[in-house]
GROMACS .gro file of C-alpha atoms in nm:
model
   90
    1UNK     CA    1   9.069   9.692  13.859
    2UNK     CA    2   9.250   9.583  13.529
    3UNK     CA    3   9.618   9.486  13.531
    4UNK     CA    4   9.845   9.521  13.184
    5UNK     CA    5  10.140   9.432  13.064
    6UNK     CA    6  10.383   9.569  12.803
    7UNK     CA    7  10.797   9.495  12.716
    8UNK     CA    8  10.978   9.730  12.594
    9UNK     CA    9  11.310   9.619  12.361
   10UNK     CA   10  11.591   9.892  12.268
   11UNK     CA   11  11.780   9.766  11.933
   12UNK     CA   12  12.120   9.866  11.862
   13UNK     CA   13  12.213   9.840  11.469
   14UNK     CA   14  12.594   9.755  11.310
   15UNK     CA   15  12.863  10.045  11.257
   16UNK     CA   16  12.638  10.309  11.469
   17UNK     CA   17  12.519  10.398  11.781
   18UNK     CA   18  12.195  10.469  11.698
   19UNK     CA   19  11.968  10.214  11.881
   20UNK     CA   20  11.502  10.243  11.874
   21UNK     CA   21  11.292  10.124  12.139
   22UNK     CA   22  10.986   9.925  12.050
   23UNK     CA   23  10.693   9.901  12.268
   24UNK     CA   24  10.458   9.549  12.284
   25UNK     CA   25  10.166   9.614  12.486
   26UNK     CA   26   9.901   9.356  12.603
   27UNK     CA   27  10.148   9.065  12.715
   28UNK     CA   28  10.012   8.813  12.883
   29UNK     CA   29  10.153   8.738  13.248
   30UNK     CA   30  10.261   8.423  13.142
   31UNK     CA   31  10.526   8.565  12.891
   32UNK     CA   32  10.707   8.759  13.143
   33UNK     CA   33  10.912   8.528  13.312
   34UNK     CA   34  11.075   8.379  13.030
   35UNK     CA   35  11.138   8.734  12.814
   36UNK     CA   36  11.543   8.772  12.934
   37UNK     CA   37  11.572   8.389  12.774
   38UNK     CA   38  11.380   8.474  12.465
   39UNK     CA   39  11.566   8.797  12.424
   40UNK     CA   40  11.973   8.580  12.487
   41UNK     CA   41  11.818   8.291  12.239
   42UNK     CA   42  11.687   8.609  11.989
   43UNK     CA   43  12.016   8.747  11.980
   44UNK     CA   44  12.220   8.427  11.970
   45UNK     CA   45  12.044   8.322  11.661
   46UNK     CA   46  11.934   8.651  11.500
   47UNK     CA   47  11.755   8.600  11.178
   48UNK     CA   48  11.937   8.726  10.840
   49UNK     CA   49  11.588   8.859  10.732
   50UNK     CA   50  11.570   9.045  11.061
   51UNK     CA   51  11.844   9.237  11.005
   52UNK     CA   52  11.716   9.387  10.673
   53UNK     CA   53  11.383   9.489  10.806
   54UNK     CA   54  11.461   9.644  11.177
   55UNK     CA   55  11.698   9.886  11.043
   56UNK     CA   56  11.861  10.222  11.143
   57UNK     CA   57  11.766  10.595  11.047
   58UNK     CA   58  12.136  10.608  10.911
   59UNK     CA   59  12.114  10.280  10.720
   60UNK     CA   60  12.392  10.266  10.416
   61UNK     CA   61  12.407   9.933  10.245
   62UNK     CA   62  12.645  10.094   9.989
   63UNK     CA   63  12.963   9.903  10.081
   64UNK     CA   64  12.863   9.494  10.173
   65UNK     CA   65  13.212   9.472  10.365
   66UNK     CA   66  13.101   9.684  10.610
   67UNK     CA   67  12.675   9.738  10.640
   68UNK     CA   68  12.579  10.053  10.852
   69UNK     CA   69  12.238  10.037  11.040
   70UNK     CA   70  12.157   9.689  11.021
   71UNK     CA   71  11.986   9.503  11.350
   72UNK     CA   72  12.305   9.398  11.583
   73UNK     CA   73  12.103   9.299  11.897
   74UNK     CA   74  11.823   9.421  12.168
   75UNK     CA   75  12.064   9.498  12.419
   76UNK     CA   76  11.761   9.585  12.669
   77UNK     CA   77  11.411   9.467  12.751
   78UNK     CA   78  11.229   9.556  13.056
   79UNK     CA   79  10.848   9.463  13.102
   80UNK     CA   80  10.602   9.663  13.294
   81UNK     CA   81  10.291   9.571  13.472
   82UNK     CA   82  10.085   9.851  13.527
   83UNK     CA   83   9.760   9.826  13.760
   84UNK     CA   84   9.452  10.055  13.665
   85UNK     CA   85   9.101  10.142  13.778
   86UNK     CA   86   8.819  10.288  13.510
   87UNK     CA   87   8.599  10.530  13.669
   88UNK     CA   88   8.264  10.513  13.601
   89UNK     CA   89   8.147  10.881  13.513
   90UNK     CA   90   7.792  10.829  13.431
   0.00000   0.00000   0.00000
């Protein structure tokens, strides 16, 4: 038996409520107990170039008062740990 883990992040963007889930699979167990803090201190100190790359499907940088589609936050994260068994078919 094989064990895996993934967390999955939603990401909610500036002026829209579009948000996009990203997937990171192969976590190692010792990750998981400290993703909720990683995700508050992510958030609380969200990188400027961050918000230029993750960016909405209705992104519209046309007006710099008010930036549509840029990163705002992950405001979820969950982590999975899935259990699994190969079978052998030869």
């Amino acid at each position: 038996m094989s064990v895996s883990n993934s967390i999955t992040l939603t990401m909610a963007y500036s002026g829209t409520d579009f948000t996009r889930k990203y997937k990171l699979d192969g976590v190692s167990d010792s990750v998981l107990s400290s993703v909720k803090a990683n995700v508050l201190d992510y958030n609380a100190n969200l990188p400027e170039a961050d918000k230029q790359i993750f960016i909405s499907d209705d992104y519209d940088n046309s007006d710099p008062e008010e930036i549509i589609g840029s990163l705002a936050s992950i405001t979820a994260a969950q982590y999975e740990t899935v259990e699994y068994t190969r079978i052998n078919l030869n």
